[in-house]
XYZ file of C-alpha atoms in Angstrom:
705
model
C 0.018 -0.021 -0.012
C 2.838 2.343 0.837
C 4.479 1.728 -2.506
C 1.140 2.372 -4.279
C 0.756 5.745 -2.566
C 4.386 6.568 -3.443
C 3.653 5.803 -7.005
C 0.581 8.105 -7.050
C 2.593 10.819 -5.538
C 5.416 10.504 -8.070
C 2.825 10.575 -10.897
C 1.272 13.738 -9.611
C 4.660 15.440 -9.313
C 5.497 14.393 -12.856
C 2.164 15.869 -14.010
C 2.795 19.218 -12.372
C 6.372 19.431 -13.539
C 6.332 18.239 -17.088
C 5.423 20.433 -20.057
C 4.790 17.566 -22.441
C 1.929 15.798 -20.474
C -1.511 17.226 -21.262
C -3.650 15.093 -19.017
C -3.354 12.280 -16.491
C -5.808 9.661 -15.179
C -5.913 9.425 -11.398
C -7.180 6.378 -9.512
C -10.868 6.539 -8.746
C -11.488 8.999 -11.546
C -12.841 7.773 -14.898
C -10.697 8.244 -17.995
C -13.606 9.842 -19.866
C -14.100 12.338 -17.068
C -10.388 13.193 -17.188
C -10.618 13.519 -20.939
C -13.740 15.665 -20.777
C -12.044 18.238 -18.557
C -11.145 21.268 -20.648
C -7.574 21.768 -21.128
C -6.137 25.106 -19.900
C -6.111 27.310 -22.992
C -2.689 28.602 -23.989
C -2.490 32.342 -23.394
C -2.821 34.527 -26.434
C -0.091 37.026 -26.904
C -1.216 40.288 -28.349
C 0.634 43.501 -29.038
C 3.334 42.293 -31.460
C 6.889 41.996 -30.334
C 6.667 44.456 -27.515
C 3.616 42.684 -26.030
C 5.343 39.346 -26.355
C 8.495 40.614 -24.538
C 6.314 42.104 -21.800
C 4.457 38.785 -21.299
C 7.697 36.856 -21.202
C 9.109 39.248 -18.609
C 6.005 38.866 -16.398
C 6.219 35.030 -16.835
C 9.922 34.982 -15.759
C 9.201 37.140 -12.714
C 6.406 34.841 -11.638
C 8.639 31.723 -12.033
C 11.710 33.161 -10.353
C 12.266 31.800 -6.844
C 14.256 34.427 -5.065
C 14.797 32.500 -1.846
C 17.812 32.418 0.356
C 18.905 28.942 -0.272
C 22.494 30.035 -0.983
C 22.725 32.208 2.114
C 21.283 29.392 4.234
C 23.681 26.870 2.764
C 26.726 29.022 3.559
C 25.330 29.775 7.048
C 25.019 26.047 7.642
C 28.532 25.434 6.373
C 29.971 28.112 8.598
C 28.199 26.617 11.683
C 29.555 23.174 10.892
C 33.024 24.511 10.358
C 32.808 26.369 13.762
C 31.789 23.090 15.405
C 34.604 21.304 13.774
C 37.114 24.020 14.918
C 35.714 23.680 18.479
C 36.139 19.879 18.241
C 39.668 20.266 16.896
C 40.678 22.605 19.788
C 39.030 20.478 22.513
C 40.015 17.080 21.097
C 41.871 15.077 23.731
C 45.376 14.190 22.436
C 48.317 12.331 23.978
C 50.597 15.050 22.493
C 50.844 18.630 23.696
C 50.278 21.690 21.534
C 53.911 22.523 21.517
C 54.806 19.219 19.975
C 52.219 19.881 17.240
C 53.827 23.364 16.661
C 57.274 21.615 16.675
C 56.171 19.297 13.847
C 55.026 22.286 11.763
C 58.296 24.238 12.416
C 60.392 21.209 11.681
C 58.794 20.414 8.352
C 58.695 24.096 7.417
C 62.437 24.466 8.391
C 63.398 21.426 6.273
C 61.666 22.875 3.273
C 63.021 26.414 3.805
C 66.576 25.243 4.513
C 66.672 22.870 1.471
C 65.137 25.476 -0.793
C 67.496 28.267 0.284
C 70.573 25.942 -0.116
C 69.520 24.713 -3.569
C 68.599 28.321 -4.713
C 72.140 29.589 -3.832
C 73.799 26.635 -5.469
C 71.539 27.048 -8.500
C 72.266 30.807 -8.835
C 76.047 30.111 -8.627
C 75.825 27.462 -11.240
C 73.590 29.510 -13.586
C 76.050 32.444 -13.310
C 79.121 30.216 -14.150
C 77.223 28.657 -17.120
C 76.191 31.956 -18.514
C 79.861 33.009 -18.675
C 80.568 30.246 -21.121
C 81.406 31.031 -24.766
C 78.247 29.359 -26.152
C 75.742 31.208 -23.779
C 77.476 34.552 -23.635
C 75.683 35.916 -26.757
C 72.393 34.158 -26.156
C 70.299 36.325 -23.951
C 67.206 34.155 -23.937
C 69.124 31.047 -22.932
C 70.789 33.023 -20.089
C 67.309 34.173 -18.806
C 66.077 30.516 -18.959
C 68.930 29.371 -16.797
C 68.404 32.171 -14.358
C 64.905 30.932 -13.812
C 65.406 27.162 -14.019
C 68.507 26.722 -11.798
C 67.622 28.950 -8.780
C 63.893 28.404 -8.714
C 62.309 25.610 -10.807
C 64.715 22.795 -9.806
C 64.808 23.699 -6.097
C 61.025 23.747 -5.957
C 60.808 20.320 -7.629
C 63.437 18.803 -5.328
C 62.390 20.360 -2.017
C 58.865 19.033 -1.913
C 59.765 15.325 -2.168
C 62.448 15.863 0.483
C 59.862 17.424 2.833
C 57.427 14.496 2.169
C 60.153 12.047 2.930
C 60.979 13.665 6.323
C 57.300 13.817 7.129
C 57.104 10.017 7.289
C 59.268 10.083 10.461
C 56.740 12.243 12.275
C 53.406 11.167 13.659
C 50.163 12.343 12.027
C 49.056 15.713 13.550
C 47.509 19.035 12.628
C 50.968 20.633 12.526
C 52.233 17.991 10.145
C 49.238 18.493 7.894
C 49.485 22.216 7.773
C 53.257 22.095 7.104
C 52.703 19.743 4.192
C 49.939 21.909 2.767
C 52.072 25.085 2.874
C 55.181 23.306 1.482
C 53.079 21.864 -1.377
C 51.462 25.280 -2.027
C 54.717 27.242 -1.870
C 56.520 24.768 -4.220
C 53.667 24.879 -6.543
C 53.627 28.700 -6.620
C 57.319 28.954 -7.274
C 57.283 26.202 -9.877
C 54.367 27.534 -11.892
C 55.739 31.110 -11.734
C 59.212 30.117 -13.011
C 57.752 27.818 -15.783
C 55.542 30.658 -17.003
C 58.374 33.111 -16.917
C 60.519 30.732 -18.914
C 57.767 30.558 -21.533
C 57.576 34.286 -21.625
C 61.357 34.670 -21.948
C 61.152 32.663 -25.202
C 59.356 35.653 -26.835
C 62.119 38.040 -25.845
C 63.241 39.072 -29.348
C 62.831 41.937 -31.726
C 59.976 44.406 -31.076
C 58.511 42.056 -28.421
C 61.186 42.947 -25.915
C 59.087 45.851 -24.488
C 56.063 43.656 -23.895
C 58.246 40.880 -22.460
C 59.937 43.400 -20.016
C 56.426 44.578 -18.868
C 55.249 41.136 -18.242
C 58.436 40.063 -16.335
C 58.247 43.153 -14.151
C 54.530 42.735 -13.262
C 53.915 38.980 -13.262
C 56.004 37.255 -10.577
C 54.043 38.299 -7.455
C 50.538 37.663 -9.002
C 51.583 34.365 -10.528
C 53.046 33.161 -7.220
C 49.909 34.071 -5.378
C 47.801 32.295 -8.020
C 49.856 29.124 -7.965
C 50.120 29.292 -4.055
C 46.390 29.617 -3.513
C 45.376 27.139 -6.194
C 47.727 24.506 -4.822
C 46.566 25.227 -1.238
C 42.897 24.842 -2.378
C 43.807 21.520 -3.975
C 45.735 20.333 -0.910
C 42.947 21.227 1.535
C 40.406 19.024 -0.349
C 42.672 15.858 -0.030
C 41.174 13.225 2.213
C 44.312 13.048 4.465
C 44.172 16.738 5.265
C 40.327 16.675 5.622
C 40.583 13.942 8.295
C 43.116 15.930 10.296
C 41.322 19.340 10.136
C 37.757 18.635 9.338
C 35.781 18.435 6.112
C 33.857 21.729 6.451
C 36.944 23.667 7.509
C 39.039 22.479 4.540
C 36.200 22.859 2.032
C 35.476 26.383 3.178
C 39.135 27.342 3.032
C 39.471 25.713 -0.343
C 36.519 27.636 -1.715
C 37.848 30.952 -0.395
C 41.315 30.221 -1.809
C 39.758 29.359 -5.185
C 37.646 32.450 -5.191
C 40.685 34.738 -4.434
C 42.617 32.855 -7.263
C 39.791 33.712 -9.668
C 39.867 37.418 -8.692
C 43.697 37.751 -8.876
C 43.802 35.893 -12.227
C 41.104 38.007 -13.710
C 42.876 41.214 -12.623
C 46.158 39.833 -14.029
C 44.521 39.115 -17.384
C 43.025 42.551 -17.575
C 46.321 44.172 -16.624
C 48.299 42.249 -19.219
C 45.782 42.245 -22.058
C 47.829 44.755 -24.175
C 51.247 43.295 -23.701
C 49.980 39.746 -24.458
C 48.154 41.057 -27.482
C 51.379 42.613 -28.681
C 53.146 39.251 -28.331
C 50.441 37.520 -30.304
C 50.159 39.777 -33.312
C 53.681 41.109 -33.608
C 55.590 39.091 -36.164
C 58.515 39.812 -38.606
C 57.572 41.919 -41.642
C 58.466 39.137 -44.095
C 55.959 36.811 -42.367
C 53.315 39.467 -42.213
C 53.617 40.182 -45.960
C 53.766 36.487 -46.801
C 50.748 35.376 -44.761
C 48.316 38.329 -44.548
C 45.349 36.096 -43.700
C 47.105 34.622 -40.688
C 48.234 38.047 -39.663
C 44.733 39.364 -39.753
C 43.476 36.357 -37.729
C 46.168 36.933 -35.180
C 45.263 40.652 -35.057
C 41.640 39.906 -34.358
C 42.501 37.135 -31.845
C 44.875 39.445 -30.021
C 42.047 41.823 -29.348
C 39.699 39.068 -28.003
C 42.036 36.562 -26.408
C 41.228 37.684 -22.758
C 37.403 37.526 -23.108
C 37.130 33.593 -23.020
C 39.487 33.606 -20.055
C 37.571 36.121 -18.205
C 34.429 34.188 -18.921
C 35.959 31.101 -17.482
C 37.113 33.069 -14.456
C 33.647 34.436 -13.874
C 31.985 31.045 -14.143
C 34.467 29.443 -11.846
C 34.037 32.144 -9.253
C 30.222 31.871 -9.353
C 30.267 28.147 -9.086
C 32.787 28.347 -6.261
C 30.383 30.443 -4.339
C 27.527 28.010 -5.033
C 27.244 24.922 -2.776
C 25.934 22.517 -5.385
C 27.737 19.619 -7.056
C 27.621 21.160 -10.513
C 31.157 22.757 -10.451
C 32.614 20.295 -12.929
C 29.688 20.689 -15.265
C 29.953 24.534 -15.079
C 33.640 24.400 -15.769
C 33.055 22.066 -18.702
C 30.440 24.448 -20.053
C 32.805 27.336 -19.670
C 35.512 25.420 -21.554
C 33.126 24.606 -24.438
C 32.084 28.209 -24.495
C 35.681 29.328 -24.835
C 36.334 26.852 -27.695
C 33.117 28.059 -29.443
C 34.072 31.687 -29.151
C 37.635 31.089 -30.566
C 36.252 28.921 -33.344
C 33.637 31.646 -34.210
C 36.258 34.382 -34.293
C 38.529 32.362 -36.663
C 35.651 31.283 -38.864
C 34.576 34.957 -39.149
C 38.118 35.960 -40.063
C 38.322 33.277 -42.734
C 34.942 34.430 -44.173
C 36.065 38.046 -44.065
C 39.343 37.340 -46.105
C 37.355 35.171 -48.520
C 34.798 37.788 -49.285
C 37.420 40.563 -49.266
C 39.428 38.792 -52.052
C 36.220 38.235 -54.012
C 35.348 41.960 -53.647
C 38.732 42.916 -54.905
C 38.274 40.774 -57.908
C 34.859 42.277 -58.598
C 36.397 45.790 -58.345
C 39.162 44.891 -60.803
C 36.457 43.520 -63.263
C 34.352 46.565 -62.788
C 31.321 44.623 -61.479
C 29.521 46.973 -59.094
C 26.513 44.645 -58.698
C 28.770 41.670 -57.753
C 30.657 43.857 -55.277
C 27.511 45.151 -53.534
C 25.844 41.645 -53.445
C 29.020 40.114 -51.943
C 28.930 42.772 -49.222
C 25.309 41.956 -48.616
C 25.962 38.214 -48.481
C 28.844 38.787 -46.102
C 26.640 40.741 -43.800
C 23.841 38.076 -43.962
C 26.388 35.334 -43.288
C 27.664 37.259 -40.209
C 24.172 37.577 -38.968
C 23.597 33.800 -39.470
C 26.869 33.126 -37.636
C 25.722 35.308 -34.688
C 22.372 33.502 -34.460
C 24.117 30.113 -34.564
C 26.610 31.228 -31.977
C 23.855 32.271 -29.643
C 21.899 29.062 -30.149
C 24.920 26.758 -29.658
C 25.965 28.796 -26.621
C 22.515 28.424 -25.212
C 22.497 24.613 -25.833
C 25.860 24.425 -24.000
C 24.304 25.939 -20.994
C 21.045 24.068 -21.257
C 18.838 26.599 -23.092
C 17.517 26.554 -26.577
C 16.081 29.539 -28.356
C 14.489 27.332 -31.153
C 12.724 25.206 -28.683
C 11.575 28.193 -26.774
C 10.158 29.569 -30.104
C 8.482 26.250 -30.909
C 7.008 25.230 -27.582
C 6.037 28.490 -25.982
C 3.362 30.884 -27.173
C 5.398 33.860 -26.029
C 8.436 32.421 -28.030
C 6.312 31.882 -31.072
C 5.059 35.433 -30.914
C 8.566 36.808 -30.556
C 10.039 34.560 -33.318
C 7.132 35.450 -35.707
C 7.619 39.218 -35.107
C 11.503 39.044 -35.425
C 11.223 36.827 -38.578
C 8.772 39.384 -40.120
C 10.872 42.306 -39.180
C 14.008 40.548 -40.489
C 12.279 39.729 -43.866
C 11.210 43.380 -44.117
C 14.660 44.635 -43.537
C 16.152 42.130 -45.930
C 13.724 43.074 -48.782
C 14.235 46.778 -48.252
C 17.966 46.265 -48.156
C 17.962 44.294 -51.382
C 15.762 46.867 -53.084
C 18.050 49.690 -51.998
C 21.255 47.821 -53.085
C 19.852 47.156 -56.588
C 18.380 50.638 -57.112
C 21.303 52.509 -55.582
C 23.851 50.550 -57.550
C 21.868 51.130 -60.784
C 21.910 54.937 -60.163
C 25.592 54.987 -59.199
C 26.532 53.062 -62.321
C 24.425 55.495 -64.395
C 26.174 58.451 -62.840
C 29.651 56.975 -63.099
C 32.025 58.755 -65.502
C 33.192 56.734 -68.509
C 36.396 54.634 -68.106
C 37.113 54.320 -71.821
C 36.070 55.811 -75.114
C 33.472 53.208 -75.876
C 31.285 54.187 -72.985
C 29.192 57.356 -73.174
C 29.341 60.211 -70.770
C 26.048 60.542 -68.710
C 23.982 63.389 -69.854
C 23.250 66.464 -67.817
C 19.609 65.304 -67.617
C 20.669 62.018 -65.994
C 22.874 63.885 -63.626
C 20.022 66.159 -62.654
C 17.150 63.659 -62.271
C 18.979 60.541 -60.797
C 20.157 62.156 -57.515
C 16.647 63.499 -56.887
C 15.315 60.018 -57.721
C 17.821 58.432 -55.396
C 16.778 60.635 -52.413
C 13.068 59.955 -53.242
C 13.659 56.186 -53.250
C 15.575 56.319 -49.928
C 12.811 58.297 -48.229
C 10.009 56.003 -49.550
C 11.890 52.824 -48.497
C 12.719 54.225 -45.045
C 9.129 55.286 -44.371
C 7.641 51.976 -45.576
C 10.133 49.969 -43.527
C 9.565 52.135 -40.380
C 5.788 51.799 -40.670
C 5.856 48.003 -41.127
C 8.447 47.629 -38.392
C 6.311 49.626 -35.969
C 3.303 47.449 -36.911
C 5.191 44.232 -36.144
C 6.358 45.750 -32.776
C 2.693 46.042 -31.854
C 2.296 49.799 -32.394
C -1.094 50.746 -34.007
C -0.038 52.584 -37.047
C -3.652 53.368 -38.177
C -3.890 56.658 -36.153
C -0.392 57.578 -37.374
C -1.284 57.162 -41.057
C -4.591 59.000 -40.533
C -2.793 61.824 -38.835
C -0.185 61.999 -41.532
C -3.020 62.150 -44.176
C -4.656 65.026 -42.343
C -1.428 66.905 -41.831
C -0.570 66.482 -45.509
C -4.050 67.756 -46.575
C -3.622 70.813 -44.253
C -0.210 71.491 -45.713
C -1.669 71.175 -49.229
C -4.369 73.756 -48.525
C -2.220 76.074 -46.517
C 0.818 75.994 -48.680
C -0.515 76.402 -52.240
C 2.640 78.288 -53.322
C 4.791 75.480 -52.053
C 2.691 72.945 -53.987
C 2.925 75.078 -57.121
C 6.757 75.264 -56.744
C 6.926 71.462 -56.368
C 4.632 70.683 -59.340
C 6.243 73.332 -61.619
C 9.763 71.952 -60.747
C 8.630 68.416 -61.337
C 7.473 69.314 -64.885
C 10.589 71.344 -65.582
C 12.767 68.390 -64.605
C 10.620 65.849 -66.503
C 10.579 68.034 -69.633
C 14.338 68.471 -69.462
C 14.010 72.159 -69.672
C 17.315 72.723 -67.799
C 19.981 70.619 -66.185
C 22.852 71.118 -63.781
C 25.755 72.928 -65.617
C 23.423 74.770 -68.067
C 23.673 78.562 -68.516
C 20.174 79.860 -68.376
C 18.396 83.164 -68.481
C 15.077 83.448 -66.639
C 12.248 85.812 -67.311
C 12.715 87.177 -63.773
C 16.022 88.678 -64.861
C 18.291 86.043 -63.249
C 20.978 84.445 -65.287
C 23.743 82.114 -64.503
C 24.906 78.456 -64.407
C 22.648 75.868 -62.800
C 24.369 74.593 -59.723
C 21.690 72.543 -57.981
C 18.005 71.606 -58.133
C 15.724 70.735 -55.145
C 12.018 69.916 -55.137
C 11.175 73.537 -54.748
C 14.030 75.811 -55.870
C 16.612 76.442 -58.582
C 20.076 77.552 -57.561
C 21.992 79.720 -60.043
C 25.484 81.218 -59.948
C 25.895 84.337 -62.106
C 28.947 85.725 -63.885
C 30.022 87.674 -60.777
C 29.985 84.541 -58.534
C 26.714 85.399 -56.751
C 24.303 82.574 -56.053
C 20.585 83.074 -56.684
C 17.825 80.691 -55.400
C 14.715 81.040 -57.438
C 11.479 79.128 -56.678
C 10.127 77.133 -59.539
C 6.687 78.897 -59.111
C 8.288 82.193 -60.258
C 9.705 80.784 -63.469
C 7.486 81.525 -66.499
C 10.027 81.331 -69.260
C 13.547 79.844 -69.461
C 16.228 80.650 -72.032
C 18.709 77.789 -72.080
C 22.013 78.753 -73.725
C 23.674 75.426 -73.190
C 21.691 72.922 -75.339
C 23.240 71.030 -78.231
C 24.900 73.870 -80.118
C 25.166 77.627 -80.436
C 26.154 80.218 -82.968
C 29.029 82.679 -82.765
C 27.527 85.523 -84.876
C 29.738 88.254 -86.305
C 28.472 91.719 -87.604
C 31.331 93.889 -88.858
C 30.811 97.469 -90.396
C 33.209 98.798 -92.896
C 33.528 102.255 -94.673
C 32.168 102.839 -98.204
C 35.605 103.089 -99.722
C 36.510 99.511 -98.443
C 37.003 96.785 -101.036
C 34.188 94.387 -100.039
C 35.878 91.432 -101.625
C 39.043 92.104 -99.701
C 37.035 92.401 -96.448
C 35.321 89.031 -97.049
C 38.724 87.436 -97.733
C 40.023 88.883 -94.341
C 36.942 87.509 -92.627
C 37.501 84.036 -94.161
C 41.213 84.197 -93.245
C 40.407 84.958 -89.631
C 37.860 82.056 -89.593
C 40.487 79.610 -91.078
C 42.986 80.649 -88.334
C 40.390 79.714 -85.715
C 39.922 76.357 -87.369
C 43.605 75.742 -87.247
C 43.911 76.695 -83.542
C 44.745 73.636 -81.416
C 42.322 74.640 -78.575
C 39.565 76.515 -80.429
C 38.877 73.948 -83.129
C 37.240 71.610 -80.565
C 34.522 74.273 -79.991
C 33.531 74.398 -83.714
C 30.946 72.198 -85.234
C 31.321 73.419 -88.828
C 33.047 75.841 -91.159
C 32.574 79.650 -91.146
C 29.459 80.789 -92.978
C 29.918 84.278 -94.589
C 26.576 85.850 -95.445
C 28.078 88.862 -97.214
C 26.676 92.414 -97.152
C 23.802 92.476 -94.624
C 22.862 96.177 -94.963
C 24.131 99.628 -95.807
C 23.429 102.739 -93.846
C 24.874 106.241 -93.336
C 27.765 104.767 -91.315
C 28.904 102.210 -93.867
C 28.628 98.697 -95.142
C 27.732 95.818 -92.709
C 29.087 92.216 -93.362
C 27.823 89.250 -91.282
C 29.173 85.701 -90.737
C 28.846 82.928 -88.085
C 30.376 79.761 -86.732
C 28.366 76.906 -85.417
C 29.887 75.902 -82.063
C 29.256 73.649 -79.096
C 27.046 75.169 -76.408
C 28.970 77.638 -74.315
C 31.918 77.716 -76.890
C 30.552 80.650 -78.767
C 32.001 83.279 -76.497
C 35.657 82.124 -76.721
C 35.286 81.798 -80.588
C 33.752 85.302 -80.857
C 36.566 86.893 -78.856
C 39.312 85.071 -80.793
C 37.666 85.998 -84.129
C 37.456 89.625 -83.267
C 41.043 89.768 -82.209
C 42.331 88.114 -85.432
C 40.117 90.226 -87.721
C 41.308 93.513 -86.019
C 44.970 92.532 -86.629
C 44.270 91.619 -90.326
C 42.342 94.847 -90.971
C 45.081 96.987 -89.417
C 47.613 95.520 -91.867
C 45.381 95.916 -94.932
C 45.383 99.179 -96.927
C 42.071 98.389 -98.700
C 39.877 97.592 -95.740
C 38.852 100.016 -93.073
C 36.461 99.795 -90.180
C 33.704 102.397 -90.088
C 34.155 105.052 -87.396
C 32.749 108.416 -86.334
C 34.608 111.471 -85.174
C 33.740 115.249 -84.689
C 34.005 117.528 -87.721
C 33.306 121.175 -88.679
C 30.141 121.922 -90.532
C 29.498 125.204 -92.707
C 26.069 126.617 -92.288
C 24.425 129.502 -94.188
C 24.208 133.029 -92.769
C 20.407 133.213 -92.717
C 20.236 130.127 -90.444
C 22.349 131.844 -87.870
C 20.218 135.033 -88.198
C 17.197 132.979 -87.369
C 18.941 131.612 -84.411
C 19.359 135.248 -83.232
C 23.133 135.535 -83.246
C 25.201 138.416 -84.825
C 27.269 137.379 -87.728
C 29.347 139.110 -90.278
C 28.205 139.105 -93.892
C 29.136 136.160 -96.010
C 31.192 134.613 -93.080
C 30.983 130.764 -92.607
C 29.768 129.372 -89.264
C 31.503 126.424 -87.695
C 29.374 123.948 -85.600
C 31.476 121.445 -83.610
C 30.647 117.958 -82.575
C 28.980 116.827 -85.776
C 29.805 113.238 -86.628
C 31.516 112.313 -89.848
C 31.798 108.929 -91.396
C 34.865 108.033 -93.365
């Protein structure tokens, strides 16, 4: 009957603690009744990702058991240790306390005496060996002997000698303590000297400074670490525990191990830079020959101390705990360290692989391939981060995928995160494709077979790129907020109302935007064009926005003109222009000679090394255009590229002036003051006294020659 009740109790406990059982049939209760009981509905998670996170936090807070088990366990251990100390002090013994102290002093003296003697002999021997011809020029070998002979060998020899002497003494507390301290001191000296010997092996080249810093700072902390670690190990041995008491030795071992963790962590933090320098500093030839390995070492040198600190923290936490899971925790910490190092090296390999592929894409002028490789590298790093978190969780007994599959909160969080990730990925892909296409269209030609992008393309595509960026960001932000559980309907309605209010209240702004849109679409003007507006502004187009046009005139001043104020545009920079010449000569000029001089001036421009690229055809001489009181007007013109008519006109005028000056048959028409004779009766009508039959001179009358 007792076994039957026990089985029922165990079944009930399994029912309460298992997440996989949905129902259970108890004795005395029909199976149908148990099946008819409605199962507890799984809580629905609302509110998107934020609501799921809030529900999970509440669930964790409900399930957390913040009791004082740890404090109670340590209080119990301290009480038991106090009882053992009391029993140890009051234990009846055939030997006196002085004899116990004598055992301690004797064994300690044996160890100290032998160690001092061997240290002196080792130092003398190392000094004499270093003076030899072979070691005189080898500094690292001398340093190794200076550590091995005076410290390493004496520490190894003294401990067995002390153990041998201890066999002649009876078992006592003094003997046990002396052996503990001898073992701990020998271990501290031995571990310190061995580690310093390893560090000395790096004492070469540019690593000397780092080695000197480590050798100056490390001996004392390393000795304390080795001493306390060996003391903790010695106190947990059964022989020492029987002499001193199990709770006393375990408590002292835990405290020693805890102090070891603290000192070791501080030492790692203090030496992170010198050790990093030792890891990554290699000869120049090796760095150039193996760049991938050098990059891996560089990354590892910046991360080497994090796994060690992780193990130190885990060890310290598990030392404070009183459970029996210390070995499991240390094993998990070791696996975590291996996982972190493997992830770092794998990430470095992927980085070099994609970097080499991107260099090849750049050399082959494949912008799409380069951008997609960058995107693929980023996605691969994200996948590696997720895999690292999942494997790390499985090492410590937690699985994110199981949480997402078996828990409603986990499913809600995973669905929201997957939707947001898909939105970001699609937005990113669209932006990469469109931005790459725009950048390729705006890229200047690399050879003669590719065409130069037009000014219209240079004007429209930057505006289109900014518009696409704004649209993608807005859409991504709205969908992300919706997946976070934020109600975006009021936001969209408010944005519509605000847009409508702006449209009614800013009609001039809307007019500017619409007018500018049609000006850009119709290709009325582009960046770099010289335009004259009906408002009186003229200059080179330097920039376009959705509302204004920015011009820089000939004096360097910048004018910003809203598109709504533009009614007519005179663009002087489209396709071609004409350099028109109108020259006036006197009536006594030989017209044929004048036309020859005009053609000669035109031919000199066509032969000019710089001006000929502005011409799009030969000089057209139209001949005599008109005749007036001042003389004969001859006209001609060059067809030039847009903007080149000014340089051609100035050069033509200069050359024609020189040719006319050297020609006796051709003269430019000109005006100058001359004296004019007027009749006497005209002066009398003007009311002035004049002599009879005398001529009247009127100055400042023009005369054409």
